[in-house]
Amino acid sequence: IHYFKIFDIFAMLREALGTDGDLRNNSLAQFAVCGVSDIPSDSLFLELAKETSRDQTHGPDVLHPTGVLMSAEEETGVLTLTFDLPQSPLPLLNPVLLLAFEHPLRGPNMDVTFTSQLLDPNTQTVCISAETQYIPLTGKASEGNVHQKWKISAETKSPDMKQTLKEILIGEESGSNISMYPLLLFSRGTETRSPASHGSFLCELRRFLADVLPRPDSPPISLDSLHSLPPLTIGPSSSESLLAGLMNSSAPTVFSFSGGPSMFQVHRGELALPPALLEELSQRLEQMATHTMEAMKEEEGADRATRSLDRLHSLCVFPKAEPAAGERQYRAFLLLKALQTVARSYEVQRALRATRADHDRPPRSNVCSLRSLTVSLERYLVGPNTAAINNCHGACAFPMLNGNNHAVLLNSHIEGGNVGERAPCCVPVAYEGLEVVDLNEHGTYLTIKPDMVAKECGCR
């Protein structure tokens, strides 16, 4: 299972908790909880969610079943799920078997009962609905280094729902591929944890950008198909002029993992900024974070993005009593570049809303001008998965906007009756590059994709 998905599950567990430490009402259906009264105060699932919320950078430990067998008893409709779990060197404290689905189930409501000697209590009932994406089943604690085979039966009392339940958990036919993937989550207890990893920061950054930036429906475009300038290394040896230039650049930035999602767990990055540039980075980051927080208040559903930005900022803020570590400098630099791109996107979206809302403005003339255009980028990016590249639209008739001598003469020639020639076209005449920060097993590299974003239009 991709590191992306596990992190997203941890994020959803954090989001499920309200400020009072209980599950939010809008999270009950997502986790197949029948009602608030069905969650005791000492619920293992609730405790695991609280641990995930307290430990923002790690979350609980995870075991992936090495084998999954699913079968159905035709006469009774009872389903049997068998999960082979690998040995863990750690004791399984507060274990929760989480049945996660790629997407919300979008099916009818039904009550489902799961039964097993390894569950605690042995019988547990969940309420599946159209919003359900996760089914948590609390298990019994066990010692480490024990190979376990969890055998669980599932059934619904409604005869009309037996086939639907089978399709949800097993698929159309026994053994067919389905979109459910099981995980065993458990607490590490008092075991010492390693420091916060770049992986958790980058996953949070990916999630934040996905929440705040637009998502066009156009087919994704591979960045590898674009012309690039030679890559530049971003690390402790990077020149002060390079880093200062990037901090002051207004060009949009995307973050790419050329090694795929697995690189999230092993990628490392550091910077070694001189004191003056470090102070400038700190000030710019604070300004951009405050600016973005204010801008997000105007957007719908900004609560989750605001909490995500708070977590990102906490991983980047510099200590006052001692120099910031190289990893923290690196994260602060990436977050600054991300927020600059978000600010740019918000400016474009505000301008579009203002144009649509201004009913008194006369209709836009068909004169050659710059228009907004957002395209989809390849899937495995940290983010954003889109780029606002703009485009030029409109006529190039006399009086011509921003036309060069060739276009002016060509237009006069055509108006003189020579209709067989190509008429002047409205095209971009000035561009801005796209900055691609590529993170792979060898380090971090910056690649400029020149002439990517149209900035000015003219007739040619």
Coordinates of C-alpha atoms in Angstrom, one line a residue, residues 2-223:
H2 CA 1.4 3.4 -0.9
Y3 CA 2.8 5.5 1.9
F4 CA 0.4 8.2 0.5
K5 CA -2.6 6.1 1.5
I6 CA -1.4 5.2 5.0
F7 CA -0.7 8.9 5.7
D8 CA -4.1 9.9 4.4
I9 CA -5.7 7.4 6.8
F10 CA -3.8 8.9 9.7
A11 CA -4.9 12.4 8.5
M12 CA -8.5 11.2 8.4
L13 CA -8.2 9.8 12.0
R14 CA -6.9 13.2 13.2
E15 CA -9.7 15.1 11.3
A16 CA -12.3 12.7 12.8
L17 CA -11.6 14.1 16.3
G18 CA -13.3 17.3 17.5
T19 CA -11.8 19.7 20.0
D20 CA -13.6 17.9 22.9
G21 CA -11.7 14.7 22.0
D22 CA -14.8 12.8 20.7
L23 CA -15.5 11.9 17.1
R24 CA -17.1 14.6 15.1
N25 CA -20.7 13.9 14.0
N26 CA -19.7 14.1 10.3
S27 CA -17.0 11.5 10.9
L28 CA -19.3 8.8 12.3
A29 CA -20.6 7.6 8.9
Q30 CA -17.2 7.7 7.4
F31 CA -15.9 5.2 10.0
A32 CA -19.2 3.1 10.0
V33 CA -20.0 4.1 13.6
C34 CA -23.7 3.7 14.4
G35 CA -23.9 6.6 16.8
V36 CA -22.0 8.6 19.4
S37 CA -23.5 6.5 22.2
D38 CA -22.0 3.4 20.6
I39 CA -18.4 4.6 21.3
P40 CA -17.4 4.1 25.0
S41 CA -15.0 6.5 26.5
D42 CA -12.3 3.8 26.7
S43 CA -12.8 2.7 23.1
L44 CA -9.6 1.4 21.5
F45 CA -10.4 3.0 18.2
L46 CA -11.0 6.4 20.0
E47 CA -7.8 6.0 21.9
L48 CA -5.9 5.2 18.7
A49 CA -7.4 8.3 17.0
K50 CA -6.3 10.4 20.0
E51 CA -2.8 9.0 19.8
T52 CA -2.7 9.9 16.1
S53 CA -3.8 13.4 16.9
R54 CA -1.2 13.8 19.6
D55 CA 1.6 12.3 17.5
Q56 CA 1.3 14.6 14.4
T57 CA 4.4 13.2 12.7
H58 CA 4.1 9.5 13.1
G59 CA 0.7 8.1 14.0
P60 CA 0.3 4.5 15.2
D61 CA 2.4 1.6 13.9
V62 CA 1.1 -0.5 11.0
L63 CA 1.2 -4.2 10.1
H64 CA 0.2 -5.2 6.6
P65 CA -1.4 -8.6 6.3
T66 CA 0.8 -10.9 4.2
G67 CA -2.2 -12.9 3.0
V68 CA -5.9 -12.3 2.8
L69 CA -8.5 -15.0 2.1
M70 CA -12.2 -14.2 1.7
S71 CA -15.0 -16.7 1.2
A72 CA -18.8 -16.8 1.4
E73 CA -21.2 -19.5 2.7
E74 CA -23.9 -19.7 0.1
E75 CA -26.7 -21.0 2.3
T76 CA -26.3 -18.6 5.2
G77 CA -24.7 -15.7 3.5
V78 CA -22.0 -15.5 6.2
L79 CA -18.7 -14.2 4.9
T80 CA -15.3 -15.3 6.3
L81 CA -12.3 -13.0 6.2
T82 CA -8.9 -14.4 7.1
F83 CA -5.9 -12.2 7.5
D84 CA -2.3 -13.5 7.9
L85 CA -0.4 -11.0 10.0
P86 CA 3.5 -10.9 10.1
Q87 CA 5.4 -11.2 13.3
S88 CA 6.0 -7.9 15.1
P89 CA 8.9 -7.3 17.4
L90 CA 6.6 -5.0 19.4
P91 CA 3.6 -6.0 21.5
L92 CA 0.4 -5.2 19.8
L93 CA -1.1 -2.6 22.1
N94 CA -4.6 -1.2 21.4
P95 CA -4.8 -3.1 18.0
V96 CA -7.4 -2.0 15.6
L97 CA -8.0 -3.9 12.3
L98 CA -9.0 -1.2 9.8
L99 CA -10.8 -2.2 6.6
A100 CA -10.1 0.7 4.3
F101 CA -11.6 1.3 0.9
E102 CA -10.3 3.3 -2.0
H103 CA -13.5 5.4 -2.1
P104 CA -16.7 5.8 0.0
L105 CA -18.9 2.8 -0.6
R106 CA -21.9 4.8 -2.1
G107 CA -24.2 1.9 -1.3
P108 CA -27.4 1.4 0.8
N109 CA -27.4 1.6 4.6
M110 CA -26.9 -1.7 6.4
D111 CA -25.9 -3.0 9.8
V112 CA -23.1 -5.6 9.7
T113 CA -21.9 -7.8 12.5
F114 CA -18.3 -9.0 12.7
T115 CA -17.4 -11.9 15.0
S116 CA -14.0 -13.3 16.1
Q117 CA -12.2 -14.6 19.1
L118 CA -9.5 -12.1 18.4
L119 CA -11.9 -9.1 18.5
D120 CA -12.6 -7.3 21.8
P121 CA -15.5 -7.6 22.3
N122 CA -15.9 -10.7 20.2
T123 CA -18.9 -9.4 18.4
Q124 CA -19.0 -5.9 17.0
T125 CA -21.7 -4.1 14.9
V126 CA -21.0 -1.4 12.4
C127 CA -23.4 0.8 10.3
I128 CA -22.3 1.0 6.7
S129 CA -23.7 3.9 4.6
A130 CA -22.9 5.8 1.4
E131 CA -20.3 7.9 3.3
T132 CA -18.4 4.9 4.8
Q133 CA -14.8 4.5 3.7
Y134 CA -13.2 2.9 6.8
I135 CA -14.5 0.0 9.1
P136 CA -12.5 -0.2 12.4
L137 CA -12.6 -3.4 14.4
T138 CA -11.0 -3.4 17.8
G139 CA -8.8 -6.4 18.7
K140 CA -7.2 -8.0 21.7
A141 CA -3.7 -7.0 22.7
S142 CA -0.9 -9.6 22.2
E143 CA 2.8 -10.0 22.8
G144 CA 5.3 -9.3 20.1
N145 CA 6.9 -11.9 17.8
V146 CA 3.7 -13.9 17.5
H147 CA 2.4 -14.9 14.0
Q148 CA -1.3 -14.4 14.0
K149 CA -4.1 -15.5 11.7
W150 CA -7.2 -13.3 12.2
K151 CA -10.3 -15.2 11.1
I152 CA -13.4 -13.0 11.2
S153 CA -17.0 -13.7 10.1
A154 CA -19.3 -10.9 8.8
E155 CA -23.0 -11.0 8.3
T156 CA -26.0 -8.8 7.9
K157 CA -29.5 -9.8 9.3
S158 CA -31.3 -8.3 6.3
P159 CA -31.7 -11.0 3.6
D160 CA -31.9 -8.3 0.9
M161 CA -28.4 -7.0 1.8
K162 CA -26.5 -10.2 1.9
Q163 CA -25.4 -10.0 -1.8
T164 CA -24.5 -6.3 -1.4
L165 CA -22.3 -7.1 1.6
K166 CA -20.6 -9.8 -0.3
E167 CA -19.9 -7.4 -3.2
I168 CA -18.5 -4.8 -0.8
L169 CA -16.1 -7.1 1.1
I170 CA -15.3 -9.9 -1.4
G171 CA -16.4 -8.6 -4.8
E172 CA -18.7 -10.0 -7.5
E173 CA -17.0 -13.4 -7.2
S174 CA -15.0 -15.0 -4.4
G175 CA -11.3 -14.1 -4.7
S176 CA -11.9 -11.3 -7.2
N177 CA -10.0 -8.0 -7.0
I178 CA -11.7 -5.5 -4.8
S179 CA -10.8 -2.0 -3.6
M180 CA -10.6 -2.9 0.2
Y181 CA -7.3 -3.1 1.9
P182 CA -6.8 -4.2 5.5
L183 CA -4.3 -2.7 8.0
L184 CA -3.6 -3.5 11.6
L185 CA -3.0 -0.3 13.5
F186 CA -1.5 -0.6 17.0
S187 CA 0.1 1.6 19.6
R188 CA 3.8 1.6 20.2
G189 CA 3.3 2.3 23.9
T190 CA 6.3 3.8 25.6
E191 CA 8.8 2.8 22.9
T192 CA 11.0 5.6 21.8
R193 CA 10.2 7.1 18.4
S194 CA 12.6 8.5 15.8
P195 CA 12.5 12.2 15.1
A196 CA 9.9 13.5 12.6
S197 CA 10.7 12.4 9.1
H198 CA 10.5 14.3 5.9
G199 CA 8.0 11.7 4.7
S200 CA 5.3 12.9 7.1
F201 CA 6.0 16.5 6.1
L202 CA 5.9 15.8 2.4
C203 CA 2.7 13.8 2.7
E204 CA 1.1 16.6 4.6
L205 CA 2.3 19.1 2.0
R206 CA 0.8 16.9 -0.7
R207 CA -2.5 16.7 1.1
F208 CA -2.6 20.5 1.8
L209 CA -1.9 21.4 -1.9
A210 CA -4.6 18.9 -3.0
D211 CA -7.1 20.6 -0.7
V212 CA -6.5 24.2 -1.6
L213 CA -5.7 24.1 -5.3
P214 CA -8.2 23.6 -8.2
R215 CA -8.6 20.2 -9.9
P216 CA -9.3 20.3 -13.6
D217 CA -10.8 17.3 -15.3
S218 CA -8.4 17.4 -18.3
P219 CA -6.1 14.3 -18.9
P220 CA -2.8 14.6 -17.0
I221 CA 0.3 15.8 -18.8
S222 CA 3.8 14.2 -18.1
L223 CA 6.4 16.8 -17.1

